[in-house]
PDB file of C-alpha atoms in Angstrom:
ATOM      1  CA  UNK A   1     -21.241  11.650   5.479  1.00  0.00           C
ATOM      2  CA  UNK A   2     -20.757   9.372   2.129  1.00  0.00           C
ATOM      3  CA  UNK A   3     -21.164   5.889   3.338  1.00  0.00           C
ATOM      4  CA  UNK A   4     -20.047   4.294   0.220  1.00  0.00           C
ATOM      5  CA  UNK A   5     -16.665   6.087   0.322  1.00  0.00           C
ATOM      6  CA  UNK A   6     -15.571   4.497   3.709  1.00  0.00           C
ATOM      7  CA  UNK A   7     -12.383   2.208   3.292  1.00  0.00           C
ATOM      8  CA  UNK A   8     -10.593   1.134   6.373  1.00  0.00           C
ATOM      9  CA  UNK A   9      -6.872  -0.084   6.046  1.00  0.00           C
ATOM     10  CA  UNK A  10      -4.643  -2.157   8.218  1.00  0.00           C
ATOM     11  CA  UNK A  11      -1.480  -4.260   7.915  1.00  0.00           C
ATOM     12  CA  UNK A  12      -3.537  -7.597   7.636  1.00  0.00           C
ATOM     13  CA  UNK A  13      -6.803  -6.570   5.975  1.00  0.00           C
ATOM     14  CA  UNK A  14      -8.307  -3.744   4.048  1.00  0.00           C
ATOM     15  CA  UNK A  15     -12.165  -3.229   4.307  1.00  0.00           C
ATOM     16  CA  UNK A  16     -13.367  -2.070   1.096  1.00  0.00           C
ATOM     17  CA  UNK A  17     -16.961  -0.807   0.160  1.00  0.00           C
ATOM     18  CA  UNK A  18     -18.709  -3.875  -0.848  1.00  0.00           C
ATOM     19  CA  UNK A  19     -19.584  -4.172  -4.741  1.00  0.00           C
ATOM     20  CA  UNK A  20     -20.000  -6.172  -7.810  1.00  0.00           C
ATOM     21  CA  UNK A  21     -16.050  -6.327  -8.029  1.00  0.00           C
ATOM     22  CA  UNK A  22     -16.055  -8.493  -5.074  1.00  0.00           C
ATOM     23  CA  UNK A  23     -18.412 -11.226  -6.221  1.00  0.00           C
ATOM     24  CA  UNK A  24     -16.173 -13.781  -7.575  1.00  0.00           C
ATOM     25  CA  UNK A  25     -13.781 -13.519  -4.668  1.00  0.00           C
ATOM     26  CA  UNK A  26     -16.671 -13.746  -2.160  1.00  0.00           C
ATOM     27  CA  UNK A  27     -18.021 -16.949  -3.946  1.00  0.00           C
ATOM     28  CA  UNK A  28     -14.480 -18.263  -3.839  1.00  0.00           C
ATOM     29  CA  UNK A  29     -14.341 -17.513  -0.030  1.00  0.00           C
ATOM     30  CA  UNK A  30     -17.669 -18.947   0.670  1.00  0.00           C
ATOM     31  CA  UNK A  31     -17.105 -22.383  -1.075  1.00  0.00           C
ATOM     32  CA  UNK A  32     -14.158 -23.303   1.311  1.00  0.00           C
ATOM     33  CA  UNK A  33     -14.820 -25.523   4.402  1.00  0.00           C
ATOM     34  CA  UNK A  34     -18.260 -24.283   5.595  1.00  0.00           C
ATOM     35  CA  UNK A  35     -18.418 -26.131   8.839  1.00  0.00           C
ATOM     36  CA  UNK A  36     -18.393 -22.586  10.701  1.00  0.00           C
ATOM     37  CA  UNK A  37     -21.256 -21.147   8.808  1.00  0.00           C
ATOM     38  CA  UNK A  38     -23.689 -22.905  11.016  1.00  0.00           C
ATOM     39  CA  UNK A  39     -25.075 -19.694  12.371  1.00  0.00           C
ATOM     40  CA  UNK A  40     -24.312 -17.217   9.764  1.00  0.00           C
ATOM     41  CA  UNK A  41     -25.978 -16.805   6.378  1.00  0.00           C
ATOM     42  CA  UNK A  42     -23.364 -17.236   3.530  1.00  0.00           C
ATOM     43  CA  UNK A  43     -24.575 -17.773   0.118  1.00  0.00           C
ATOM     44  CA  UNK A  44     -22.412 -20.466  -1.685  1.00  0.00           C
ATOM     45  CA  UNK A  45     -23.638 -19.893  -5.431  1.00  0.00           C
ATOM     46  CA  UNK A  46     -22.960 -16.929  -7.533  1.00  0.00           C
ATOM     47  CA  UNK A  47     -26.621 -16.224  -8.241  1.00  0.00           C
ATOM     48  CA  UNK A  48     -27.405 -15.933  -4.665  1.00  0.00           C
ATOM     49  CA  UNK A  49     -24.411 -14.054  -3.602  1.00  0.00           C
ATOM     50  CA  UNK A  50     -25.100 -11.366  -6.570  1.00  0.00           C
ATOM     51  CA  UNK A  51     -28.646 -10.936  -4.728  1.00  0.00           C
ATOM     52  CA  UNK A  52     -27.191 -10.550  -1.177  1.00  0.00           C
ATOM     53  CA  UNK A  53     -24.517  -8.151  -2.235  1.00  0.00           C
ATOM     54  CA  UNK A  54     -27.244  -6.175  -4.204  1.00  0.00           C
ATOM     55  CA  UNK A  55     -29.358  -6.249  -1.071  1.00  0.00           C
ATOM     56  CA  UNK A  56     -26.716  -4.881   0.999  1.00  0.00           C
ATOM     57  CA  UNK A  57     -25.750  -2.042  -1.420  1.00  0.00           C
ATOM     58  CA  UNK A  58     -29.316  -0.883  -1.531  1.00  0.00           C
ATOM     59  CA  UNK A  59     -29.224  -0.762   2.354  1.00  0.00           C
ATOM     60  CA  UNK A  60     -26.214   1.394   2.224  1.00  0.00           C
ATOM     61  CA  UNK A  61     -27.889   3.550  -0.194  1.00  0.00           C
ATOM     62  CA  UNK A  62     -30.800   4.146   2.262  1.00  0.00           C
ATOM     63  CA  UNK A  63     -28.058   5.137   4.987  1.00  0.00           C
ATOM     64  CA  UNK A  64     -28.673   2.130   7.311  1.00  0.00           C
ATOM     65  CA  UNK A  65     -25.941  -0.121   6.777  1.00  0.00           C
ATOM     66  CA  UNK A  66     -22.068   0.364   5.610  1.00  0.00           C
ATOM     67  CA  UNK A  67     -21.128  -3.208   4.085  1.00  0.00           C
ATOM     68  CA  UNK A  68     -17.531  -4.141   3.370  1.00  0.00           C
ATOM     69  CA  UNK A  69     -15.754  -6.761   1.556  1.00  0.00           C
ATOM     70  CA  UNK A  70     -12.814  -8.042   3.888  1.00  0.00           C
ATOM     71  CA  UNK A  71      -9.564  -8.239   1.649  1.00  0.00           C
ATOM     72  CA  UNK A  72      -6.401  -9.483   2.395  1.00  0.00           C
ATOM     73  CA  UNK A  73      -3.706  -6.469   2.689  1.00  0.00           C
ATOM     74  CA  UNK A  74      -0.933  -9.028   1.831  1.00  0.00           C
ATOM     75  CA  UNK A  75      -2.199  -9.968  -1.712  1.00  0.00           C
ATOM     76  CA  UNK A  76      -5.796  -8.489  -2.291  1.00  0.00           C
ATOM     77  CA  UNK A  77      -7.579 -11.829  -2.062  1.00  0.00           C
ATOM     78  CA  UNK A  78     -11.204 -11.444  -0.943  1.00  0.00           C
ATOM     79  CA  UNK A  79     -11.683 -13.268   2.473  1.00  0.00           C
ATOM     80  CA  UNK A  80     -15.124 -12.552   3.356  1.00  0.00           C
ATOM     81  CA  UNK A  81     -17.643  -9.602   4.492  1.00  0.00           C
ATOM     82  CA  UNK A  82     -18.639  -7.545   7.585  1.00  0.00           C
ATOM     83  CA  UNK A  83     -20.762  -4.497   8.035  1.00  0.00           C
ATOM     84  CA  UNK A  84     -22.038  -1.681  10.122  1.00  0.00           C
ATOM     85  CA  UNK A  85     -25.637  -2.039  10.450  1.00  0.00           C
ATOM     86  CA  UNK A  86     -28.702  -0.458  12.118  1.00  0.00           C
ATOM     87  CA  UNK A  87     -26.996   3.008  11.948  1.00  0.00           C
ATOM     88  CA  UNK A  88     -28.912   5.203  14.427  1.00  0.00           C
ATOM     89  CA  UNK A  89     -29.116   9.166  14.881  1.00  0.00           C
ATOM     90  CA  UNK A  90     -30.061  10.437  18.213  1.00  0.00           C
ATOM     91  CA  UNK A  91     -28.469  13.849  17.907  1.00  0.00           C
ATOM     92  CA  UNK A  92     -28.410  16.530  15.404  1.00  0.00           C
ATOM     93  CA  UNK A  93     -25.208  15.717  13.464  1.00  0.00           C
ATOM     94  CA  UNK A  94     -24.343  13.864  10.342  1.00  0.00           C
ATOM     95  CA  UNK A  95     -22.503  11.010  11.985  1.00  0.00           C
ATOM     96  CA  UNK A  96     -24.268   7.919  13.465  1.00  0.00           C
ATOM     97  CA  UNK A  97     -24.631   7.764  17.246  1.00  0.00           C
ATOM     98  CA  UNK A  98     -24.998   4.282  17.429  1.00  0.00           C
ATOM     99  CA  UNK A  99     -24.577   1.176  15.112  1.00  0.00           C
ATOM    100  CA  UNK A 100     -24.110  -2.656  15.167  1.00  0.00           C
ATOM    101  CA  UNK A 101     -21.283  -4.653  13.923  1.00  0.00           C
ATOM    102  CA  UNK A 102     -22.339  -7.909  12.123  1.00  0.00           C
ATOM    103  CA  UNK A 103     -23.030  -9.733   9.090  1.00  0.00           C
ATOM    104  CA  UNK A 104     -19.374 -11.044   9.637  1.00  0.00           C
ATOM    105  CA  UNK A 105     -17.914 -14.188   7.951  1.00  0.00           C
ATOM    106  CA  UNK A 106     -14.572 -15.405   6.833  1.00  0.00           C
ATOM    107  CA  UNK A 107     -13.140 -18.002   4.611  1.00  0.00           C
ATOM    108  CA  UNK A 108     -11.988 -21.167   6.405  1.00  0.00           C
ATOM    109  CA  UNK A 109      -8.423 -20.198   5.486  1.00  0.00           C
ATOM    110  CA  UNK A 110      -8.661 -16.620   7.023  1.00  0.00           C
ATOM    111  CA  UNK A 111      -9.879 -17.685  10.284  1.00  0.00           C
ATOM    112  CA  UNK A 112      -7.664 -18.002  13.282  1.00  0.00           C
ATOM    113  CA  UNK A 113      -5.587 -15.450  11.844  1.00  0.00           C
ATOM    114  CA  UNK A 114      -5.374 -11.660  12.555  1.00  0.00           C
ATOM    115  CA  UNK A 115      -8.090 -10.994   9.828  1.00  0.00           C
ATOM    116  CA  UNK A 116     -11.068 -10.761  12.206  1.00  0.00           C
ATOM    117  CA  UNK A 117      -9.330  -9.210  15.048  1.00  0.00           C
ATOM    118  CA  UNK A 118      -8.057  -6.365  12.885  1.00  0.00           C
ATOM    119  CA  UNK A 119     -11.226  -5.879  10.954  1.00  0.00           C
ATOM    120  CA  UNK A 120     -12.896  -5.239  14.421  1.00  0.00           C
ATOM    121  CA  UNK A 121     -10.207  -2.964  15.673  1.00  0.00           C
ATOM    122  CA  UNK A 122     -10.384  -1.241  12.387  1.00  0.00           C
ATOM    123  CA  UNK A 123     -14.302  -0.823  12.502  1.00  0.00           C
ATOM    124  CA  UNK A 124     -14.499  -0.051  16.219  1.00  0.00           C
ATOM    125  CA  UNK A 125     -11.706   2.746  15.778  1.00  0.00           C
ATOM    126  CA  UNK A 126     -13.764   4.311  13.091  1.00  0.00           C
ATOM    127  CA  UNK A 127     -16.842   4.101  15.177  1.00  0.00           C
ATOM    128  CA  UNK A 128     -15.476   5.464  18.207  1.00  0.00           C
ATOM    129  CA  UNK A 129     -12.878   7.767  16.927  1.00  0.00           C
ATOM    130  CA  UNK A 130     -14.265   9.270  13.740  1.00  0.00           C
ATOM    131  CA  UNK A 131     -18.157   8.940  14.086  1.00  0.00           C
ATOM    132  CA  UNK A 132     -17.830   9.320  18.011  1.00  0.00           C
ATOM    133  CA  UNK A 133     -20.511   6.891  18.555  1.00  0.00           C
ATOM    134  CA  UNK A 134     -22.294   6.426  21.896  1.00  0.00           C
ATOM    135  CA  UNK A 135     -22.507   2.505  21.558  1.00  0.00           C
ATOM    136  CA  UNK A 136     -21.698  -0.094  19.491  1.00  0.00           C
ATOM    137  CA  UNK A 137     -24.094  -3.286  19.510  1.00  0.00           C
ATOM    138  CA  UNK A 138     -22.668  -6.985  18.597  1.00  0.00           C
ATOM    139  CA  UNK A 139     -25.138  -9.740  18.707  1.00  0.00           C
ATOM    140  CA  UNK A 140     -25.363 -13.319  17.906  1.00  0.00           C
ATOM    141  CA  UNK A 141     -27.440 -16.386  18.086  1.00  0.00           C
ATOM    142  CA  UNK A 142     -27.736 -17.040  21.761  1.00  0.00           C
ATOM    143  CA  UNK A 143     -26.617 -20.769  21.028  1.00  0.00           C
ATOM    144  CA  UNK A 144     -23.505 -19.680  19.056  1.00  0.00           C
ATOM    145  CA  UNK A 145     -20.883 -20.370  21.952  1.00  0.00           C
ATOM    146  CA  UNK A 146     -18.057 -19.690  19.693  1.00  0.00           C
ATOM    147  CA  UNK A 147     -19.268 -16.268  18.598  1.00  0.00           C
ATOM    148  CA  UNK A 148     -20.285 -15.203  22.126  1.00  0.00           C
ATOM    149  CA  UNK A 149     -16.764 -16.005  23.462  1.00  0.00           C
ATOM    150  CA  UNK A 150     -14.986 -14.094  20.880  1.00  0.00           C
ATOM    151  CA  UNK A 151     -17.148 -11.176  21.700  1.00  0.00           C
ATOM    152  CA  UNK A 152     -16.721 -11.444  25.651  1.00  0.00           C
ATOM    153  CA  UNK A 153     -12.853 -12.029  24.813  1.00  0.00           C
ATOM    154  CA  UNK A 154     -12.578  -8.397  23.287  1.00  0.00           C
ATOM    155  CA  UNK A 155     -14.720  -6.826  26.252  1.00  0.00           C
ATOM    156  CA  UNK A 156     -18.235  -6.792  24.745  1.00  0.00           C
ATOM    157  CA  UNK A 157     -20.615  -6.526  27.686  1.00  0.00           C
ATOM    158  CA  UNK A 158     -23.554  -8.917  27.675  1.00  0.00           C
ATOM    159  CA  UNK A 159     -26.870  -6.953  28.169  1.00  0.00           C
ATOM    160  CA  UNK A 160     -29.171  -9.894  27.915  1.00  0.00           C
ATOM    161  CA  UNK A 161     -30.671 -12.666  25.670  1.00  0.00           C
ATOM    162  CA  UNK A 162     -33.465 -11.127  23.598  1.00  0.00           C
ATOM    163  CA  UNK A 163     -36.240 -13.672  22.933  1.00  0.00           C
ATOM    164  CA  UNK A 164     -37.589 -14.371  19.454  1.00  0.00           C
ATOM    165  CA  UNK A 165     -35.400 -11.234  18.331  1.00  0.00           C
ATOM    166  CA  UNK A 166     -35.298 -12.384  14.491  1.00  0.00           C
ATOM    167  CA  UNK A 167     -35.562 -15.130  11.961  1.00  0.00           C
ATOM    168  CA  UNK A 168     -33.029 -17.849  12.348  1.00  0.00           C
ATOM    169  CA  UNK A 169     -30.095 -17.929  10.056  1.00  0.00           C
ATOM    170  CA  UNK A 170     -29.605 -21.551  10.549  1.00  0.00           C
ATOM    171  CA  UNK A 171     -30.204 -23.679   7.359  1.00  0.00           C
ATOM    172  CA  UNK A 172     -33.424 -25.865   8.048  1.00  0.00           C
ATOM    173  CA  UNK A 173     -34.883 -23.458  10.460  1.00  0.00           C
ATOM    174  CA  UNK A 174     -36.276 -21.045   8.082  1.00  0.00           C
ATOM    175  CA  UNK A 175     -39.367 -19.295   9.537  1.00  0.00           C
ATOM    176  CA  UNK A 176     -38.498 -19.817  13.084  1.00  0.00           C
ATOM    177  CA  UNK A 177     -37.274 -17.165  15.620  1.00  0.00           C
ATOM    178  CA  UNK A 178     -34.161 -17.059  17.188  1.00  0.00           C
ATOM    179  CA  UNK A 179     -33.062 -15.826  20.781  1.00  0.00           C
ATOM    180  CA  UNK A 180     -30.269 -13.440  20.295  1.00  0.00           C
ATOM    181  CA  UNK A 181     -27.290 -12.516  22.828  1.00  0.00           C
ATOM    182  CA  UNK A 182     -27.067  -8.954  22.684  1.00  0.00           C
ATOM    183  CA  UNK A 183     -23.732  -7.361  23.757  1.00  0.00           C
ATOM    184  CA  UNK A 184     -22.600  -3.633  23.680  1.00  0.00           C
ATOM    185  CA  UNK A 185     -19.420  -1.416  23.907  1.00  0.00           C
ATOM    186  CA  UNK A 186     -19.431   2.264  24.872  1.00  0.00           C
ATOM    187  CA  UNK A 187     -16.956   4.936  24.961  1.00  0.00           C
ATOM    188  CA  UNK A 188     -15.918   4.586  28.500  1.00  0.00           C
ATOM    189  CA  UNK A 189     -14.961   0.867  27.726  1.00  0.00           C
ATOM    190  CA  UNK A 190     -13.400   1.569  24.241  1.00  0.00           C
ATOM    191  CA  UNK A 191      -9.773   2.146  25.485  1.00  0.00           C
ATOM    192  CA  UNK A 192      -9.629  -1.195  27.160  1.00  0.00           C
ATOM    193  CA  UNK A 193     -11.253  -2.875  24.399  1.00  0.00           C
ATOM    194  CA  UNK A 194      -8.661  -1.298  21.855  1.00  0.00           C
ATOM    195  CA  UNK A 195      -5.825  -2.371  24.132  1.00  0.00           C
ATOM    196  CA  UNK A 196      -7.278  -6.058  24.055  1.00  0.00           C
ATOM    197  CA  UNK A 197      -7.685  -6.269  20.434  1.00  0.00           C
ATOM    198  CA  UNK A 198      -4.168  -4.470  19.575  1.00  0.00           C
ATOM    199  CA  UNK A 199      -2.525  -7.312  22.150  1.00  0.00           C
ATOM    200  CA  UNK A 200      -4.540 -10.004  20.454  1.00  0.00           C
ATOM    201  CA  UNK A 201      -3.675  -9.142  16.754  1.00  0.00           C
ATOM    202  CA  UNK A 202      -0.083  -9.062  17.762  1.00  0.00           C
ATOM    203  CA  UNK A 203      -0.327 -12.804  18.864  1.00  0.00           C
ATOM    204  CA  UNK A 204      -2.297 -13.976  16.074  1.00  0.00           C
ATOM    205  CA  UNK A 205      -0.684 -15.935  13.306  1.00  0.00           C
ATOM    206  CA  UNK A 206      -0.001 -13.945  10.210  1.00  0.00           C
ATOM    207  CA  UNK A 207      -2.168 -14.090   6.967  1.00  0.00           C
ATOM    208  CA  UNK A 208      -0.472 -15.714   4.155  1.00  0.00           C
ATOM    209  CA  UNK A 209      -0.661 -14.660   0.682  1.00  0.00           C
ATOM    210  CA  UNK A 210      -2.335 -16.972  -1.961  1.00  0.00           C
TER     211      UNK A 210
END
């Protein structure tokens, strides 16, 4: 399995292997209205963004993460980023048997369009139909009501609140632990989740070109 070669293409977005060529676009996306980034770590300067991208590329090289740049399929503009992380292998096969989807953020102008919905549809389809995983995790800060509602709308099942799960990503809370809401999707639930995402994508306002 060559993680660096995975590109997922839809009609709204294309998920490309994250790399240096996306840096300028990522910074441009990150400096739009940042009000919705309260619970997400999104660098807003070129030097910090480069270091962040380099860290994710290293994790891809170790086989634990698959980071993507989220790119408009309409005009090629970089809209944000997302990734598979914490790839786990339980059985004797090259594909992962479980993974998490996270690290997701979008420019303000791409929010409330079909961009995030299609990205989730593309990633979950790849996970369940190509990798044939046994579960996908989705987790968020337990205080992030907006993110939790979005996960629940597509059919993620809440497994519980895991206390002091990881360092907080909220500016000003560096060094403090956070409680995380942990959700999952398993193969038996995937057909219903896929139907929900497909229906939601049809109802979203379209992504406009720049």
